[in-house]
């Protein structure tokens, strides 16, 4: 299966996918495109280091959402990707890419949806909010993407205990290592194997 990975920052989730294509559970998966919302993203270096084609398509370089959305669609179509993976991608996708790739876009979110998600809940913020609420578990969610933040059908979730001396940073690191870097490749595996069915907005793994 050919995939496109969308990034905005450090790209540790991209790295987890790359590592799995080399000697893990995704050896039959090819990353045909890394699309970044920012030219500063370190994820672009990870793509270059691994000879993966990359492109920067930044909302601020276009004078309308429509033109930006068209450019995103064009880049993905040209790449031949069958699945789009949002791996730390922080822009809300435009309506055209969402409808064109309906049920073929997944996102990793660093909390147990429906907690600590939605507009403004990205990066370190869900972890700050989780500690401020005093939750005793948190984790990560892989879900399909619709036109709203963090709202589509949930495919996989994994939890960790919140420890008494956790800081937002320590919780973030533990969730990345123990949850995100595992369930994102696992979700791609399930989709590549045709094991995921969506009915009435609910995901089933068969
Ligand atoms: C990850 O924790 C990812 O779950 C989160 O941004 C981080 C990106 O890290 N995504 C969101 O908050 C999306 N709402 P990475 O660039 O090292 O993969």
JSON list of C-alpha atoms and ligand atoms in Angstrom, two decimals:
[
{"chain": "A", "resi": 1, "resn": "UNK", "atom": "CA", "xyz": [0.00, 0.00, 0.00]},
{"chain": "A", "resi": 2, "resn": "UNK", "atom": "CA", "xyz": [1.19, 3.50, -0.83]},
{"chain": "A", "resi": 3, "resn": "UNK", "atom": "CA", "xyz": [0.75, 6.17, 1.83]},
{"chain": "A", "resi": 4, "resn": "UNK", "atom": "CA", "xyz": [1.24, 9.92, 2.16]},
{"chain": "A", "resi": 5, "resn": "UNK", "atom": "CA", "xyz": [2.28, 11.21, 5.58]},
{"chain": "A", "resi": 6, "resn": "UNK", "atom": "CA", "xyz": [1.34, 14.77, 6.56]},
{"chain": "A", "resi": 7, "resn": "UNK", "atom": "CA", "xyz": [3.54, 16.51, 9.16]},
{"chain": "A", "resi": 8, "resn": "UNK", "atom": "CA", "xyz": [4.07, 19.89, 10.82]},
{"chain": "A", "resi": 9, "resn": "UNK", "atom": "CA", "xyz": [6.90, 19.44, 13.29]},
{"chain": "A", "resi": 10, "resn": "UNK", "atom": "CA", "xyz": [9.46, 17.04, 14.68]},
{"chain": "A", "resi": 11, "resn": "UNK", "atom": "CA", "xyz": [8.18, 13.97, 12.87]},
{"chain": "A", "resi": 12, "resn": "UNK", "atom": "CA", "xyz": [8.75, 11.30, 15.52]},
{"chain": "A", "resi": 13, "resn": "UNK", "atom": "CA", "xyz": [5.54, 9.60, 14.39]},
{"chain": "A", "resi": 14, "resn": "UNK", "atom": "CA", "xyz": [6.78, 9.76, 10.79]},
{"chain": "A", "resi": 15, "resn": "UNK", "atom": "CA", "xyz": [10.00, 8.15, 12.04]},
{"chain": "A", "resi": 16, "resn": "UNK", "atom": "CA", "xyz": [8.01, 5.35, 13.70]},
{"chain": "A", "resi": 17, "resn": "UNK", "atom": "CA", "xyz": [6.31, 4.66, 10.37]},
{"chain": "A", "resi": 18, "resn": "UNK", "atom": "CA", "xyz": [9.62, 4.78, 8.45]},
{"chain": "A", "resi": 19, "resn": "UNK", "atom": "CA", "xyz": [11.23, 2.38, 10.96]},
{"chain": "A", "resi": 20, "resn": "UNK", "atom": "CA", "xyz": [8.35, -0.05, 10.54]},
{"chain": "A", "resi": 21, "resn": "UNK", "atom": "CA", "xyz": [8.62, 0.03, 6.75]},
{"chain": "A", "resi": 22, "resn": "UNK", "atom": "CA", "xyz": [12.27, -0.99, 7.11]},
{"chain": "A", "resi": 23, "resn": "UNK", "atom": "CA", "xyz": [12.21, -3.73, 9.68]},
{"chain": "A", "resi": 24, "resn": "UNK", "atom": "CA", "xyz": [8.81, -3.78, 11.31]},
{"chain": "A", "resi": 25, "resn": "UNK", "atom": "CA", "xyz": [5.18, -4.44, 10.56]},
{"chain": "A", "resi": 26, "resn": "UNK", "atom": "CA", "xyz": [4.96, -2.21, 7.46]},
{"chain": "A", "resi": 27, "resn": "UNK", "atom": "CA", "xyz": [7.52, -3.74, 5.11]},
{"chain": "A", "resi": 28, "resn": "UNK", "atom": "CA", "xyz": [4.97, -3.87, 2.26]},
{"chain": "A", "resi": 29, "resn": "UNK", "atom": "CA", "xyz": [3.99, -0.20, 2.80]},
{"chain": "A", "resi": 30, "resn": "UNK", "atom": "CA", "xyz": [5.65, 2.58, 0.79]},
{"chain": "A", "resi": 31, "resn": "UNK", "atom": "CA", "xyz": [5.72, 6.20, 1.92]},
{"chain": "A", "resi": 32, "resn": "UNK", "atom": "CA", "xyz": [5.34, 7.96, -1.45]},
{"chain": "A", "resi": 33, "resn": "UNK", "atom": "CA", "xyz": [5.02, 11.49, -0.08]},
{"chain": "A", "resi": 34, "resn": "UNK", "atom": "CA", "xyz": [5.71, 13.55, 3.03]},
{"chain": "A", "resi": 35, "resn": "UNK", "atom": "CA", "xyz": [3.63, 16.72, 2.93]},
{"chain": "A", "resi": 36, "resn": "UNK", "atom": "CA", "xyz": [4.53, 19.40, 5.46]},
{"chain": "A", "resi": 37, "resn": "UNK", "atom": "CA", "xyz": [2.53, 22.46, 6.48]},
{"chain": "A", "resi": 38, "resn": "UNK", "atom": "CA", "xyz": [5.79, 24.21, 7.36]},
{"chain": "A", "resi": 39, "resn": "UNK", "atom": "CA", "xyz": [9.17, 24.48, 5.69]},
{"chain": "A", "resi": 40, "resn": "UNK", "atom": "CA", "xyz": [10.78, 24.51, 9.15]},
{"chain": "A", "resi": 41, "resn": "UNK", "atom": "CA", "xyz": [9.52, 21.05, 10.12]},
{"chain": "A", "resi": 42, "resn": "UNK", "atom": "CA", "xyz": [12.33, 18.72, 11.17]},
{"chain": "A", "resi": 43, "resn": "UNK", "atom": "CA", "xyz": [10.19, 15.93, 9.72]},
{"chain": "A", "resi": 44, "resn": "UNK", "atom": "CA", "xyz": [11.36, 17.13, 6.27]},
{"chain": "A", "resi": 45, "resn": "UNK", "atom": "CA", "xyz": [14.93, 16.17, 7.20]},
{"chain": "A", "resi": 46, "resn": "UNK", "atom": "CA", "xyz": [13.74, 12.72, 8.22]},
{"chain": "A", "resi": 47, "resn": "UNK", "atom": "CA", "xyz": [12.09, 12.38, 4.79]},
{"chain": "A", "resi": 48, "resn": "UNK", "atom": "CA", "xyz": [15.27, 13.53, 2.99]},
{"chain": "A", "resi": 49, "resn": "UNK", "atom": "CA", "xyz": [17.46, 11.19, 5.09]},
{"chain": "A", "resi": 50, "resn": "UNK", "atom": "CA", "xyz": [15.28, 8.32, 3.91]},
{"chain": "A", "resi": 51, "resn": "UNK", "atom": "CA", "xyz": [14.98, 9.47, 0.28]},
{"chain": "A", "resi": 52, "resn": "UNK", "atom": "CA", "xyz": [11.24, 10.00, 0.58]},
{"chain": "A", "resi": 53, "resn": "UNK", "atom": "CA", "xyz": [9.78, 12.70, -1.74]},
{"chain": "A", "resi": 54, "resn": "UNK", "atom": "CA", "xyz": [8.51, 15.69, 0.24]},
{"chain": "A", "resi": 55, "resn": "UNK", "atom": "CA", "xyz": [6.64, 18.89, -0.43]},
{"chain": "A", "resi": 56, "resn": "UNK", "atom": "CA", "xyz": [5.72, 21.96, 1.63]},
{"chain": "A", "resi": 57, "resn": "UNK", "atom": "CA", "xyz": [2.13, 23.09, 1.14]},
{"chain": "A", "resi": 58, "resn": "UNK", "atom": "CA", "xyz": [1.53, 25.88, 3.61]},
{"chain": "A", "resi": 59, "resn": "UNK", "atom": "CA", "xyz": [-1.86, 27.55, 4.06]},
{"chain": "A", "resi": 60, "resn": "UNK", "atom": "CA", "xyz": [-0.21, 30.96, 4.32]},
{"chain": "A", "resi": 61, "resn": "UNK", "atom": "CA", "xyz": [1.26, 30.68, 0.81]},
{"chain": "A", "resi": 62, "resn": "UNK", "atom": "CA", "xyz": [-2.24, 30.64, -0.76]},
{"chain": "A", "resi": 63, "resn": "UNK", "atom": "CA", "xyz": [-4.75, 33.47, -0.92]},
{"chain": "A", "resi": 64, "resn": "UNK", "atom": "CA", "xyz": [-7.76, 31.22, -0.36]},
{"chain": "A", "resi": 65, "resn": "UNK", "atom": "CA", "xyz": [-8.62, 27.97, 1.39]},
{"chain": "A", "resi": 66, "resn": "UNK", "atom": "CA", "xyz": [-9.86, 26.60, -1.96]},
{"chain": "A", "resi": 67, "resn": "UNK", "atom": "CA", "xyz": [-6.52, 27.10, -3.70]},
{"chain": "A", "resi": 68, "resn": "UNK", "atom": "CA", "xyz": [-4.61, 25.60, -0.78]},
{"chain": "A", "resi": 69, "resn": "UNK", "atom": "CA", "xyz": [-7.04, 22.66, -0.62]},
{"chain": "A", "resi": 70, "resn": "UNK", "atom": "CA", "xyz": [-6.58, 22.10, -4.40]},
{"chain": "A", "resi": 71, "resn": "UNK", "atom": "CA", "xyz": [-2.79, 22.09, -4.01]},
{"chain": "A", "resi": 72, "resn": "UNK", "atom": "CA", "xyz": [-3.02, 19.48, -1.23]},
{"chain": "A", "resi": 73, "resn": "UNK", "atom": "CA", "xyz": [-5.33, 17.28, -3.35]},
{"chain": "A", "resi": 74, "resn": "UNK", "atom": "CA", "xyz": [-3.04, 17.62, -6.36]},
{"chain": "A", "resi": 75, "resn": "UNK", "atom": "CA", "xyz": [0.06, 16.64, -4.38]},
{"chain": "A", "resi": 76, "resn": "UNK", "atom": "CA", "xyz": [-1.62, 13.54, -2.95]},
{"chain": "A", "resi": 77, "resn": "UNK", "atom": "CA", "xyz": [-3.15, 12.48, -6.28]},
{"chain": "A", "resi": 78, "resn": "UNK", "atom": "CA", "xyz": [0.18, 12.88, -8.05]},
{"chain": "A", "resi": 79, "resn": "UNK", "atom": "CA", "xyz": [1.89, 10.72, -5.43]},
{"chain": "A", "resi": 80, "resn": "UNK", "atom": "CA", "xyz": [-0.51, 7.83, -5.97]},
{"chain": "A", "resi": 81, "resn": "UNK", "atom": "CA", "xyz": [-1.09, 7.45, -2.22]},
{"chain": "A", "resi": 82, "resn": "UNK", "atom": "CA", "xyz": [-4.07, 5.31, -1.25]},
{"chain": "A", "resi": 83, "resn": "UNK", "atom": "CA", "xyz": [-4.07, 6.42, 2.40]},
{"chain": "A", "resi": 84, "resn": "UNK", "atom": "CA", "xyz": [-3.23, 9.77, 4.01]},
{"chain": "A", "resi": 85, "resn": "UNK", "atom": "CA", "xyz": [-1.73, 9.61, 7.50]},
{"chain": "A", "resi": 86, "resn": "UNK", "atom": "CA", "xyz": [-1.77, 12.78, 9.61]},
{"chain": "A", "resi": 87, "resn": "UNK", "atom": "CA", "xyz": [1.26, 12.36, 11.88]},
{"chain": "A", "resi": 88, "resn": "UNK", "atom": "CA", "xyz": [1.50, 15.52, 13.95]},
{"chain": "A", "resi": 89, "resn": "UNK", "atom": "CA", "xyz": [-0.16, 17.59, 11.20]},
{"chain": "A", "resi": 90, "resn": "UNK", "atom": "CA", "xyz": [-1.59, 20.70, 12.80]},
{"chain": "A", "resi": 91, "resn": "UNK", "atom": "CA", "xyz": [-3.73, 22.32, 10.07]},
{"chain": "A", "resi": 92, "resn": "UNK", "atom": "CA", "xyz": [-7.43, 21.55, 9.69]},
{"chain": "A", "resi": 93, "resn": "UNK", "atom": "CA", "xyz": [-7.76, 19.91, 6.26]},
{"chain": "A", "resi": 94, "resn": "UNK", "atom": "CA", "xyz": [-9.84, 21.58, 3.56]},
{"chain": "A", "resi": 95, "resn": "UNK", "atom": "CA", "xyz": [-13.20, 20.14, 2.46]},
{"chain": "A", "resi": 96, "resn": "UNK", "atom": "CA", "xyz": [-12.00, 18.86, -0.92]},
{"chain": "A", "resi": 97, "resn": "UNK", "atom": "CA", "xyz": [-9.21, 16.62, 0.38]},
{"chain": "A", "resi": 98, "resn": "UNK", "atom": "CA", "xyz": [-11.52, 15.33, 3.14]},
{"chain": "A", "resi": 99, "resn": "UNK", "atom": "CA", "xyz": [-14.30, 14.36, 0.72]},
{"chain": "A", "resi": 100, "resn": "UNK", "atom": "CA", "xyz": [-11.97, 13.09, -2.03]},
{"chain": "A", "resi": 101, "resn": "UNK", "atom": "CA", "xyz": [-10.20, 10.82, 0.47]},
{"chain": "A", "resi": 102, "resn": "UNK", "atom": "CA", "xyz": [-13.22, 10.01, 2.60]},
{"chain": "A", "resi": 103, "resn": "UNK", "atom": "CA", "xyz": [-12.42, 7.10, 4.97]},
{"chain": "A", "resi": 104, "resn": "UNK", "atom": "CA", "xyz": [-8.86, 7.14, 3.63]},
{"chain": "A", "resi": 105, "resn": "UNK", "atom": "CA", "xyz": [-7.37, 9.72, 6.03]},
{"chain": "A", "resi": 106, "resn": "UNK", "atom": "CA", "xyz": [-6.30, 8.86, 9.58]},
{"chain": "A", "resi": 107, "resn": "UNK", "atom": "CA", "xyz": [-4.93, 11.06, 12.37]},
{"chain": "A", "resi": 108, "resn": "UNK", "atom": "CA", "xyz": [-3.03, 10.41, 15.59]},
{"chain": "A", "resi": 109, "resn": "UNK", "atom": "CA", "xyz": [-4.20, 12.47, 18.56]},
{"chain": "A", "resi": 110, "resn": "UNK", "atom": "CA", "xyz": [-2.26, 12.56, 21.86]},
{"chain": "A", "resi": 111, "resn": "UNK", "atom": "CA", "xyz": [-5.23, 11.93, 24.19]},
{"chain": "A", "resi": 112, "resn": "UNK", "atom": "CA", "xyz": [-8.11, 9.51, 24.63]},
{"chain": "A", "resi": 113, "resn": "UNK", "atom": "CA", "xyz": [-10.79, 11.06, 22.41]},
{"chain": "A", "resi": 114, "resn": "UNK", "atom": "CA", "xyz": [-13.36, 12.45, 23.26]},
{"chain": "A", "resi": 115, "resn": "UNK", "atom": "CA", "xyz": [-11.24, 13.89, 26.09]},
{"chain": "A", "resi": 116, "resn": "UNK", "atom": "CA", "xyz": [-8.78, 16.74, 25.49]},
{"chain": "A", "resi": 117, "resn": "UNK", "atom": "CA", "xyz": [-9.38, 17.13, 21.77]},
{"chain": "A", "resi": 118, "resn": "UNK", "atom": "CA", "xyz": [-10.79, 19.62, 19.30]},
{"chain": "A", "resi": 119, "resn": "UNK", "atom": "CA", "xyz": [-9.58, 23.02, 18.11]},
{"chain": "A", "resi": 120, "resn": "UNK", "atom": "CA", "xyz": [-6.52, 24.26, 20.01]},
{"chain": "A", "resi": 121, "resn": "UNK", "atom": "CA", "xyz": [-5.79, 20.84, 21.56]},
{"chain": "A", "resi": 122, "resn": "UNK", "atom": "CA", "xyz": [-2.50, 19.89, 19.95]},
{"chain": "A", "resi": 123, "resn": "UNK", "atom": "CA", "xyz": [1.09, 19.24, 20.92]},
{"chain": "A", "resi": 124, "resn": "UNK", "atom": "CA", "xyz": [1.67, 19.75, 24.65]},
{"chain": "A", "resi": 125, "resn": "UNK", "atom": "CA", "xyz": [-1.79, 21.22, 25.33]},
{"chain": "A", "resi": 126, "resn": "UNK", "atom": "CA", "xyz": [-3.80, 17.98, 25.73]},
{"chain": "A", "resi": 127, "resn": "UNK", "atom": "CA", "xyz": [-1.23, 16.84, 28.31]},
{"chain": "A", "resi": 128, "resn": "UNK", "atom": "CA", "xyz": [-1.47, 20.11, 30.27]},
{"chain": "A", "resi": 129, "resn": "UNK", "atom": "CA", "xyz": [-5.26, 19.81, 30.21]},
{"chain": "A", "resi": 130, "resn": "UNK", "atom": "CA", "xyz": [-5.14, 16.15, 31.31]},
{"chain": "A", "resi": 131, "resn": "UNK", "atom": "CA", "xyz": [-2.94, 17.00, 34.32]},
{"chain": "A", "resi": 132, "resn": "UNK", "atom": "CA", "xyz": [-5.08, 20.05, 35.18]},
{"chain": "A", "resi": 133, "resn": "UNK", "atom": "CA", "xyz": [-8.15, 17.77, 35.23]},
{"chain": "A", "resi": 134, "resn": "UNK", "atom": "CA", "xyz": [-6.40, 15.16, 37.36]},
{"chain": "A", "resi": 135, "resn": "UNK", "atom": "CA", "xyz": [-7.22, 12.22, 35.10]},
{"chain": "A", "resi": 136, "resn": "UNK", "atom": "CA", "xyz": [-5.60, 8.94, 36.14]},
{"chain": "A", "resi": 137, "resn": "UNK", "atom": "CA", "xyz": [-5.11, 7.55, 32.62]},
{"chain": "A", "resi": 138, "resn": "UNK", "atom": "CA", "xyz": [-4.43, 9.25, 29.32]},
{"chain": "A", "resi": 139, "resn": "UNK", "atom": "CA", "xyz": [-3.13, 7.99, 25.99]},
{"chain": "A", "resi": 140, "resn": "UNK", "atom": "CA", "xyz": [-3.49, 8.31, 22.24]},
{"chain": "A", "resi": 141, "resn": "UNK", "atom": "CA", "xyz": [-6.16, 7.76, 19.61]},
{"chain": "A", "resi": 142, "resn": "UNK", "atom": "CA", "xyz": [-6.02, 6.93, 15.90]},
{"chain": "A", "resi": 143, "resn": "UNK", "atom": "CA", "xyz": [-9.19, 8.00, 14.17]},
{"chain": "A", "resi": 144, "resn": "UNK", "atom": "CA", "xyz": [-10.49, 8.62, 10.66]},
{"chain": "A", "resi": 145, "resn": "UNK", "atom": "CA", "xyz": [-10.66, 12.27, 9.67]},
{"chain": "A", "resi": 146, "resn": "UNK", "atom": "CA", "xyz": [-13.72, 14.27, 8.77]},
{"chain": "A", "resi": 147, "resn": "UNK", "atom": "CA", "xyz": [-14.06, 18.04, 8.32]},
{"chain": "A", "resi": 148, "resn": "UNK", "atom": "CA", "xyz": [-13.88, 18.78, 12.07]},
{"chain": "A", "resi": 149, "resn": "UNK", "atom": "CA", "xyz": [-10.96, 18.45, 14.46]},
{"chain": "A", "resi": 150, "resn": "UNK", "atom": "CA", "xyz": [-10.58, 15.02, 16.11]},
{"chain": "A", "resi": 151, "resn": "UNK", "atom": "CA", "xyz": [-14.11, 13.87, 15.32]},
{"chain": "A", "resi": 152, "resn": "UNK", "atom": "CA", "xyz": [-14.17, 10.94, 12.86]},
{"chain": "A", "resi": 153, "resn": "UNK", "atom": "CA", "xyz": [-14.61, 7.25, 13.74]},
{"chain": "A", "resi": 154, "resn": "UNK", "atom": "CA", "xyz": [-12.11, 5.90, 16.29]},
{"chain": "A", "resi": 155, "resn": "UNK", "atom": "CA", "xyz": [-9.89, 3.07, 15.04]},
{"chain": "A", "resi": 156, "resn": "UNK", "atom": "CA", "xyz": [-7.40, 2.41, 17.87]},
{"chain": "A", "resi": 157, "resn": "UNK", "atom": "CA", "xyz": [-6.71, 3.75, 21.35]},
{"chain": "A", "resi": 158, "resn": "UNK", "atom": "CA", "xyz": [-4.00, 2.97, 23.89]},
{"chain": "A", "resi": 159, "resn": "UNK", "atom": "CA", "xyz": [-3.76, 4.20, 27.46]},
{"chain": "A", "resi": 160, "resn": "UNK", "atom": "CA", "xyz": [-1.02, 4.77, 30.03]},
{"chain": "A", "resi": 161, "resn": "UNK", "atom": "CA", "xyz": [-1.29, 5.56, 33.74]},
{"chain": "A", "resi": 162, "resn": "UNK", "atom": "CA", "xyz": [-0.78, 9.17, 34.73]},
{"chain": "A", "resi": 163, "resn": "UNK", "atom": "CA", "xyz": [1.89, 9.16, 37.45]},
{"chain": "A", "resi": 164, "resn": "UNK", "atom": "CA", "xyz": [1.77, 11.43, 40.54]},
{"chain": "A", "resi": 165, "resn": "UNK", "atom": "CA", "xyz": [4.96, 13.29, 39.57]},
{"chain": "A", "resi": 166, "resn": "UNK", "atom": "CA", "xyz": [4.15, 13.64, 35.84]},
{"chain": "A", "resi": 167, "resn": "UNK", "atom": "CA", "xyz": [4.78, 16.95, 34.09]},
{"chain": "A", "resi": 168, "resn": "UNK", "atom": "CA", "xyz": [3.08, 17.70, 30.74]},
{"chain": "A", "resi": 169, "resn": "UNK", "atom": "CA", "xyz": [6.42, 16.91, 29.09]},
{"chain": "A", "resi": 170, "resn": "UNK", "atom": "CA", "xyz": [6.95, 13.56, 30.86]},
{"chain": "A", "resi": 171, "resn": "UNK", "atom": "CA", "xyz": [3.37, 12.52, 30.10]},
{"chain": "A", "resi": 172, "resn": "UNK", "atom": "CA", "xyz": [3.78, 13.58, 26.46]},
{"chain": "A", "resi": 173, "resn": "UNK", "atom": "CA", "xyz": [6.98, 11.55, 26.10]},
{"chain": "A", "resi": 174, "resn": "UNK", "atom": "CA", "xyz": [5.47, 8.44, 27.69]},
{"chain": "A", "resi": 175, "resn": "UNK", "atom": "CA", "xyz": [2.34, 8.66, 25.52]},
{"chain": "A", "resi": 176, "resn": "UNK", "atom": "CA", "xyz": [4.44, 9.07, 22.37]},
{"chain": "A", "resi": 177, "resn": "UNK", "atom": "CA", "xyz": [6.71, 6.15, 23.18]},
{"chain": "A", "resi": 178, "resn": "UNK", "atom": "CA", "xyz": [4.18, 3.71, 24.61]},
{"chain": "A", "resi": 179, "resn": "UNK", "atom": "CA", "xyz": [1.10, 4.67, 22.60]},
{"chain": "A", "resi": 180, "resn": "UNK", "atom": "CA", "xyz": [1.54, 6.84, 19.49]},
{"chain": "A", "resi": 181, "resn": "UNK", "atom": "CA", "xyz": [4.58, 5.18, 17.94]},
{"chain": "A", "resi": 182, "resn": "UNK", "atom": "CA", "xyz": [2.84, 1.81, 18.33]},
{"chain": "A", "resi": 183, "resn": "UNK", "atom": "CA", "xyz": [-0.79, 2.38, 17.40]},
{"chain": "A", "resi": 184, "resn": "UNK", "atom": "CA", "xyz": [-0.16, 4.57, 14.35]},
{"chain": "A", "resi": 185, "resn": "UNK", "atom": "CA", "xyz": [1.83, 1.84, 12.53]},
{"chain": "A", "resi": 186, "resn": "UNK", "atom": "CA", "xyz": [-0.69, -0.75, 13.80]},
{"chain": "A", "resi": 187, "resn": "UNK", "atom": "CA", "xyz": [-3.56, 1.26, 12.32]},
{"chain": "A", "resi": 188, "resn": "UNK", "atom": "CA", "xyz": [-1.81, 1.44, 8.93]},
{"chain": "A", "resi": 189, "resn": "UNK", "atom": "CA", "xyz": [-1.26, -2.35, 9.10]},
{"chain": "A", "resi": 190, "resn": "UNK", "atom": "CA", "xyz": [-4.96, -2.99, 9.76]},
{"chain": "A", "resi": 191, "resn": "UNK", "atom": "CA", "xyz": [-6.01, -0.76, 6.86]},
{"chain": "A", "resi": 192, "resn": "UNK", "atom": "CA", "xyz": [-3.43, -2.31, 4.49]},
{"chain": "A", "resi": 193, "resn": "UNK", "atom": "CA", "xyz": [-4.85, -5.72, 5.38]},
{"chain": "A", "resi": 194, "resn": "UNK", "atom": "CA", "xyz": [-8.39, -4.57, 4.59]},
{"chain": "A", "resi": 195, "resn": "UNK", "atom": "CA", "xyz": [-9.50, -5.36, 8.13]},
{"chain": "A", "resi": 196, "resn": "UNK", "atom": "CA", "xyz": [-11.22, -2.06, 8.93]},
{"chain": "A", "resi": 197, "resn": "UNK", "atom": "CA", "xyz": [-14.90, -1.49, 8.30]},
{"chain": "A", "resi": 198, "resn": "UNK", "atom": "CA", "xyz": [-16.82, 1.70, 9.09]},
{"chain": "A", "resi": 199, "resn": "UNK", "atom": "CA", "xyz": [-20.57, 1.47, 9.64]},
{"chain": "A", "resi": 200, "resn": "UNK", "atom": "CA", "xyz": [-22.69, 4.33, 10.97]},
{"chain": "A", "resi": 201, "resn": "UNK", "atom": "CA", "xyz": [-19.59, 6.23, 12.08]},
{"chain": "A", "resi": 202, "resn": "UNK", "atom": "CA", "xyz": [-18.23, 3.30, 14.09]},
{"chain": "A", "resi": 203, "resn": "UNK", "atom": "CA", "xyz": [-15.03, 1.42, 13.17]},
{"chain": "A", "resi": 204, "resn": "UNK", "atom": "CA", "xyz": [-14.92, -2.36, 13.38]},
{"chain": "A", "resi": 205, "resn": "UNK", "atom": "CA", "xyz": [-11.77, -4.45, 13.00]},
{"chain": "A", "resi": 206, "resn": "UNK", "atom": "CA", "xyz": [-12.48, -7.83, 11.44]},
{"chain": "B", "resi": 1, "resn": "LIG", "atom": "C1", "xyz": [2.26, 14.15, 18.42]},
{"chain": "B", "resi": 1, "resn": "LIG", "atom": "O1", "xyz": [2.18, 14.02, 19.83]},
{"chain": "B", "resi": 1, "resn": "LIG", "atom": "C2", "xyz": [0.89, 14.06, 17.81]},
{"chain": "B", "resi": 1, "resn": "LIG", "atom": "O2", "xyz": [0.04, 13.16, 18.45]},
{"chain": "B", "resi": 1, "resn": "LIG", "atom": "C3", "xyz": [0.40, 15.47, 18.00]},
{"chain": "B", "resi": 1, "resn": "LIG", "atom": "O3", "xyz": [1.51, 16.29, 17.71]},
{"chain": "B", "resi": 1, "resn": "LIG", "atom": "C4", "xyz": [2.70, 15.58, 18.05]},
{"chain": "B", "resi": 1, "resn": "LIG", "atom": "C5", "xyz": [3.61, 15.58, 16.85]},
{"chain": "B", "resi": 1, "resn": "LIG", "atom": "O4", "xyz": [4.83, 14.97, 17.13]},
{"chain": "B", "resi": 1, "resn": "LIG", "atom": "N1", "xyz": [-0.72, 15.75, 17.17]},
{"chain": "B", "resi": 1, "resn": "LIG", "atom": "C6", "xyz": [-1.69, 16.57, 17.53]},
{"chain": "B", "resi": 1, "resn": "LIG", "atom": "O5", "xyz": [-1.68, 17.18, 18.59]},
{"chain": "B", "resi": 1, "resn": "LIG", "atom": "C7", "xyz": [-2.83, 16.69, 16.52]},
{"chain": "B", "resi": 1, "resn": "LIG", "atom": "N2", "xyz": [-4.00, 17.22, 17.16]},
{"chain": "B", "resi": 1, "resn": "LIG", "atom": "P1", "xyz": [5.77, 14.44, 15.98]},
{"chain": "B", "resi": 1, "resn": "LIG", "atom": "O6", "xyz": [5.89, 15.55, 14.94]},
{"chain": "B", "resi": 1, "resn": "LIG", "atom": "O7", "xyz": [7.08, 14.19, 16.68]},
{"chain": "B", "resi": 1, "resn": "LIG", "atom": "O8", "xyz": [5.16, 13.19, 15.41]}
]
